[in-house]
Short mmCIF file of C-alpha atoms in Angstrom, two decimals:
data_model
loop_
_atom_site.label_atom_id
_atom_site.label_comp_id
_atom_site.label_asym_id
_atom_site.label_seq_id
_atom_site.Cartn_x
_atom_site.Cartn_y
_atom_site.Cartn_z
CA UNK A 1 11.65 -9.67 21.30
CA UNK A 2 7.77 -8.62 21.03
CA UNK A 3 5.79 -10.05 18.72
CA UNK A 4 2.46 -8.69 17.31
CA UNK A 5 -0.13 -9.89 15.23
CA UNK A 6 -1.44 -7.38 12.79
CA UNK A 7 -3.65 -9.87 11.11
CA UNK A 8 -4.77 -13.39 11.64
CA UNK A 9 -7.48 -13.46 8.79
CA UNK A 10 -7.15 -14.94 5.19
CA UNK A 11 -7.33 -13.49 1.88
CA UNK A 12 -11.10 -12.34 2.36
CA UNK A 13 -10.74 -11.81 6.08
CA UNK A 14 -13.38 -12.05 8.66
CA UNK A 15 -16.39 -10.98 8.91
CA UNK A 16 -16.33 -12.09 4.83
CA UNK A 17 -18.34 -9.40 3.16
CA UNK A 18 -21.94 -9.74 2.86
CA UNK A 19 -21.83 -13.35 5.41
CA UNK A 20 -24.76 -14.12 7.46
CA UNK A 21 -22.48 -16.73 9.40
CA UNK A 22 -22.29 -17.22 13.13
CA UNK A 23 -18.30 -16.15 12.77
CA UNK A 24 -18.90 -13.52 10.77
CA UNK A 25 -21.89 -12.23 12.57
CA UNK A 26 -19.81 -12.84 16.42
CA UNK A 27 -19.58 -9.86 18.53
CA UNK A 28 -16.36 -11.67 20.20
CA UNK A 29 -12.83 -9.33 18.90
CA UNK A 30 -11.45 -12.04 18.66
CA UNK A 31 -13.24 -12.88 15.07
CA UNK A 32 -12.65 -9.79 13.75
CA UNK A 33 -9.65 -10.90 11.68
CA UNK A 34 -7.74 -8.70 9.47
CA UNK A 35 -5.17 -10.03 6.14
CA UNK A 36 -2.47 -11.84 8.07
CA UNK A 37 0.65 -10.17 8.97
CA UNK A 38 3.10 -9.65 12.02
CA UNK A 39 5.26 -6.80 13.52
CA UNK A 40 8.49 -7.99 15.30
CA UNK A 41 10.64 -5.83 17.55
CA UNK A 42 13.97 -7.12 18.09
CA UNK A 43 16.73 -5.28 19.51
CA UNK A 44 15.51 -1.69 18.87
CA UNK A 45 14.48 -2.64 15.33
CA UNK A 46 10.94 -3.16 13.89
CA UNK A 47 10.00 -5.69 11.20
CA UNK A 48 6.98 -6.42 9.27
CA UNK A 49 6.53 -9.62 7.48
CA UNK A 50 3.51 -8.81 4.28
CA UNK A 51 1.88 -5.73 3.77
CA UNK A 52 -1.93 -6.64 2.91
CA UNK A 53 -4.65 -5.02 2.24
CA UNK A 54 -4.85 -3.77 5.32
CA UNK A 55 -1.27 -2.77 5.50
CA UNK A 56 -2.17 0.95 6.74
CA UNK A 57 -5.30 0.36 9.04
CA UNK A 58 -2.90 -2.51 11.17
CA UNK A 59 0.30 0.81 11.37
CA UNK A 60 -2.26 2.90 13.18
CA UNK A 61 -3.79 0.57 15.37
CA UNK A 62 -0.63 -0.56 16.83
CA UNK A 63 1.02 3.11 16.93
CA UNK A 64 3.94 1.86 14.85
CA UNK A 65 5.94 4.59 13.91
CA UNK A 66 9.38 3.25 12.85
CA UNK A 67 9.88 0.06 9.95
CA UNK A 68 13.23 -1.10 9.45
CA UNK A 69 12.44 -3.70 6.86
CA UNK A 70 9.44 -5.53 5.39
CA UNK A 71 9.40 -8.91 4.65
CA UNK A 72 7.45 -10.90 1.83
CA UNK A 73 6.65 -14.22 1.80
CA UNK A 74 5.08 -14.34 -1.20
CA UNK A 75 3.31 -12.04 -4.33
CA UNK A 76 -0.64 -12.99 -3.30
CA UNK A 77 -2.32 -9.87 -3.06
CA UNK A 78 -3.88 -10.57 0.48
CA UNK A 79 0.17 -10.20 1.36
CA UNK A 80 1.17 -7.48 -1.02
CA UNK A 81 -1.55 -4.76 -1.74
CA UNK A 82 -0.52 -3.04 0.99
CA UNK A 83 2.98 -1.97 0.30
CA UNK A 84 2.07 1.85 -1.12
CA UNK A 85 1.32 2.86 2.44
CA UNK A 86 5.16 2.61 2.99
CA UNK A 87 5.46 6.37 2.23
CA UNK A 88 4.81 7.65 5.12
CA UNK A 89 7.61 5.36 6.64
CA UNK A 90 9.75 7.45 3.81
CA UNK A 91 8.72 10.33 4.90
CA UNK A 92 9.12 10.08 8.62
CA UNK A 93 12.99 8.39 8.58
CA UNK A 94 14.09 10.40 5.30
CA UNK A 95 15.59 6.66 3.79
CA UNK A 96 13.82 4.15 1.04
CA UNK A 97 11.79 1.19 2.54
CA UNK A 98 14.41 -1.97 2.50
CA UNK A 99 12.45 -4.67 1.32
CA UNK A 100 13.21 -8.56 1.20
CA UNK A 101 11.91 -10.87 -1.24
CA UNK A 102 12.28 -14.02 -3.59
CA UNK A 103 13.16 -12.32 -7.50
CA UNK A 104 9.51 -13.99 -8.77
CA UNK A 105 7.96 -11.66 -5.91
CA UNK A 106 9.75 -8.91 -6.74
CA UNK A 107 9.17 -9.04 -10.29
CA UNK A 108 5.27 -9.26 -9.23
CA UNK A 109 5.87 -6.05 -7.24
CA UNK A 110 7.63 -4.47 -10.34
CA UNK A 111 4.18 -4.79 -12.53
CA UNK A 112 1.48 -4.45 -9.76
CA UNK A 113 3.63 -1.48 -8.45
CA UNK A 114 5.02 -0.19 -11.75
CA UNK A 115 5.24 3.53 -10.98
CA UNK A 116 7.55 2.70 -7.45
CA UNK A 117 10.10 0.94 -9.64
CA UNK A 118 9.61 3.65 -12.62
CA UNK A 119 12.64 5.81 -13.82
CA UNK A 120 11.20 8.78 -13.70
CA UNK A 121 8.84 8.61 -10.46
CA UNK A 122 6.22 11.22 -9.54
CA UNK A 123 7.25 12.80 -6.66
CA UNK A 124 5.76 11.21 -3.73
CA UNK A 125 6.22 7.85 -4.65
CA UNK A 126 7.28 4.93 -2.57
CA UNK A 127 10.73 4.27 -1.94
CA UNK A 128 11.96 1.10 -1.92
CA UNK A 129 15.66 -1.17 -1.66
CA UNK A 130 14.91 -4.10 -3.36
CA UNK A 131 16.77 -6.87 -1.20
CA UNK A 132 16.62 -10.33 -3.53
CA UNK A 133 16.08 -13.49 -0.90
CA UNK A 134 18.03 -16.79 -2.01
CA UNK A 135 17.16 -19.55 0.67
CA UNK A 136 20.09 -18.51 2.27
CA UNK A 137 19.83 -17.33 5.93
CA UNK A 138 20.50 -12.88 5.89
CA UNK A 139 20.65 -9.70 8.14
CA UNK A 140 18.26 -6.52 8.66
CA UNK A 141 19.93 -4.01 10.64
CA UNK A 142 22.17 -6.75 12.47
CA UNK A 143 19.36 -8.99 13.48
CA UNK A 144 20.02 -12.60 11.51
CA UNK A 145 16.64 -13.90 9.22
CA UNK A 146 16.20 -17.27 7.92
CA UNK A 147 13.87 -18.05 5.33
CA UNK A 148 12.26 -21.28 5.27
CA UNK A 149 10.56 -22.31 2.19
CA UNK A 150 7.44 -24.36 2.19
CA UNK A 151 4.78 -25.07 -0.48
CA UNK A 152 1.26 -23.57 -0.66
CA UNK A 153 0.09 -25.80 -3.27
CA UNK A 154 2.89 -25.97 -5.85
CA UNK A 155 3.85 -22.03 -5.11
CA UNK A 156 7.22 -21.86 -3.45
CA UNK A 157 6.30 -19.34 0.08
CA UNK A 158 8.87 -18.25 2.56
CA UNK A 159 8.51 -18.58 6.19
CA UNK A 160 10.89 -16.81 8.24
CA UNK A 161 12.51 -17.27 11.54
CA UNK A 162 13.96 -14.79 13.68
CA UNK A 163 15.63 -15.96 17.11
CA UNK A 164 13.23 -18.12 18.93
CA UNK A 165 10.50 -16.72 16.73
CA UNK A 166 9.14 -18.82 13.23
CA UNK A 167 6.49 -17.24 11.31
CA UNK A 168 4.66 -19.71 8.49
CA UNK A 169 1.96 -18.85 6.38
CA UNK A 170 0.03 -20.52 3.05
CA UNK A 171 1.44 -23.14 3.87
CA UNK A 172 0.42 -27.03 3.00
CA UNK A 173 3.60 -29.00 2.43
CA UNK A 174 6.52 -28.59 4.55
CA UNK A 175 9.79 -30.42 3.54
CA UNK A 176 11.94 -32.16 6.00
CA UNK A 177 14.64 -29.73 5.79
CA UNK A 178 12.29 -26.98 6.28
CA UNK A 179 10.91 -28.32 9.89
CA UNK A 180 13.89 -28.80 11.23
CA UNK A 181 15.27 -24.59 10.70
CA UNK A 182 12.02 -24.21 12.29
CA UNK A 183 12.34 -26.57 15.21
CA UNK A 184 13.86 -25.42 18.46
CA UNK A 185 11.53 -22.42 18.25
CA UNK A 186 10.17 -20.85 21.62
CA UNK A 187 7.01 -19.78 19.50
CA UNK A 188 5.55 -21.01 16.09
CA UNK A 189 2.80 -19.21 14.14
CA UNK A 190 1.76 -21.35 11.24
CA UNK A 191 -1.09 -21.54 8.92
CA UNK A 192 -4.62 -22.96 9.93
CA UNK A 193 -6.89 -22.15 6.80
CA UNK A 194 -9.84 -24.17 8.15
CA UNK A 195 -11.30 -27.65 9.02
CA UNK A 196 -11.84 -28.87 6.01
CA UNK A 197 -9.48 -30.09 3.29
CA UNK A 198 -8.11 -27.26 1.20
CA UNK A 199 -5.97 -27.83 -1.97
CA UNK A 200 -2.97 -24.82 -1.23
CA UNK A 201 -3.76 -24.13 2.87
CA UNK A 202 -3.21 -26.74 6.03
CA UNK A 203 -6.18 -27.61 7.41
CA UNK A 204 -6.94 -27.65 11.34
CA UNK A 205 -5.97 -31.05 12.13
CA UNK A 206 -2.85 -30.74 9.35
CA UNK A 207 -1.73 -27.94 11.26
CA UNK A 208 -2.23 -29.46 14.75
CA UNK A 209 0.17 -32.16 12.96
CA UNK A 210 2.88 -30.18 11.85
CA UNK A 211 2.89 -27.83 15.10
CA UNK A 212 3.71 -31.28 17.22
CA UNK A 213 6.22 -31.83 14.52
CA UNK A 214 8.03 -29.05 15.12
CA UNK A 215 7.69 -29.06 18.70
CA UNK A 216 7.62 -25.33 19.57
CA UNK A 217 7.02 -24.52 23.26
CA UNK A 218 4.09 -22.63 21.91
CA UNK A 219 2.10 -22.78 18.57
CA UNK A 220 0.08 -20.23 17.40
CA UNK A 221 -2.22 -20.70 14.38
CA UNK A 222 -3.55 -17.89 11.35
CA UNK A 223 -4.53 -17.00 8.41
CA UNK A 224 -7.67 -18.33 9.31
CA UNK A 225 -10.81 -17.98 7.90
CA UNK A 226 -14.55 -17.73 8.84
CA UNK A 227 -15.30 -21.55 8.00
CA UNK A 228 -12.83 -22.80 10.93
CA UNK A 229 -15.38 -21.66 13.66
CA UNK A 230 -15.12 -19.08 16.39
CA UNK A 231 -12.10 -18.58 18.14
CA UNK A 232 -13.63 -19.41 21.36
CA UNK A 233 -14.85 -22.95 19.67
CA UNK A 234 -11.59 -24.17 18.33
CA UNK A 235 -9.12 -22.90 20.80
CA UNK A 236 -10.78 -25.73 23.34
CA UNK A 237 -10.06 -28.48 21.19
CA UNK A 238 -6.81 -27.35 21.19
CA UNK A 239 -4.00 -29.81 22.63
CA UNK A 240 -1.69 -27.94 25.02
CA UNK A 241 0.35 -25.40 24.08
CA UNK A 242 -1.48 -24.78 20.94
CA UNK A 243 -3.70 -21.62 20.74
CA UNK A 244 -5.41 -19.49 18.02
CA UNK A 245 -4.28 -16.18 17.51
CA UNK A 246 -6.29 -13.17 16.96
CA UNK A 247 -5.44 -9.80 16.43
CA UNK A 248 -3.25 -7.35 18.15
CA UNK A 249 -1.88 -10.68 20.01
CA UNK A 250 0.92 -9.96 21.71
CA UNK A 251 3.87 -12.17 22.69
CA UNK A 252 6.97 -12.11 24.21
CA UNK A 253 10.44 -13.79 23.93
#
């Protein structure tokens, strides 16, 4: 399995528009964080989890020219805005886009991308197969999914784990039940909004908390944004094992 990160920013990203801050202003690559998302390839098959914003710009920088599936975790635009730039996915394998989601997210998808779902669709369109996600554990092209649901502040989120490979995100409670489908992991990536408290998003030492919880031979923290610091700041405070991702991160299994 290879793992990339197509985005390790938050909603706004960094640099933040218009920010004079030392993060934002960094010449390091490192801080130049795009809306969070990740691109697995598992057994000849290639999975996204969230199409942001930035859905289109993260396909061409990584050459990716075959999507089996796409995974939501939830309907926040920084995770959804993306999805029209599926076409060309249409296009190139001749089949609709399966795509796997909890019914409230696909019911967001059905307004804020009315004319995909429409009857009679200008030609063109997106194509999509609207897979409905239940809790229960479920299969893309063969290769076995479980969703793990977590809260980002009362908002039910999915995480999903594939193999030896859990992806979290938005994420600031985490039941019981929840860490342990995610423990035995080779390599967590979970949420690390900043240091600060935040009302919906773990904070740095929350994180650093829930990653020893789970116990993953390697944790992997995103969705961050430009108040946590630069990369090269936080990732020495890290305990072992624990690092900060950054895009086009690669990792294998």
């Amino acid at each position: 399995m290879k793992v990339t990160v197509l985005g390790s920013g938050t909603s706004q990203g960094v640099p933040v528009i218009g920010c004079q801050c030392t993060v934002c202003q960094s010449l390091d690559f490192r801080d130049k964080r795009l809306r969070s998302s990740v691109h697995i390839e598992v057994e000849g098959k290639s999975i996204v989890i969230d199409s942001g914003p930035d859905f289109r710009q993260q396909m061409l920088r990584e050459r990716i020219s075959q999507l089996d599936a796409l995974l939501f975790t939830h309907e926040h635009k920084d995770h959804t805005a993306g999805m029209d730039d599926i076409r060309s996915f249409n296009f190139l394998q001749e089949k609709d886009m399966p795509v796997y989601a909890a019914p409230r997210v696909i019911e967001q998808l059905k307004r804020e991308f009315a004319y995909v779902f429409s009857e009679k669709k200008y030609p063109g369109v997106p194509m999509v197969e609207v897979n409905e996600l239940d809790g229960q554990p479920f299969e893309v092209e063969g290769i076995q999914v479980i969703p793990i649901e977590v809260l980002h502040y009362k908002l039910p989120v999915y995480g999903f784990r594939i193999g030896d490979f859990t992806y979290i995100t938005d994420a600031k409670t985490i039941s019981e039940e929840s860490l342990e489908k995610a423990r035995g992991s080779k390599i967590l990536m979970i949420n690390a909004l900043q240091q600060t408290e935040h009302l919906s998003h773990l904070t740095l030492n929350e994180a650093i908390d829930m990653a020893q919880k789970i116990g993953a031979d390697a944790t992997y923290f995103t969705h961050l944004s430009h108040k946590m610091g630069s990369h090269k700041t936080i990732e020495a405070q890290l305990p072992n094992n624990i690092y900060i991702a950054y895009d086009g991160l690669q990792l294998s299994l």
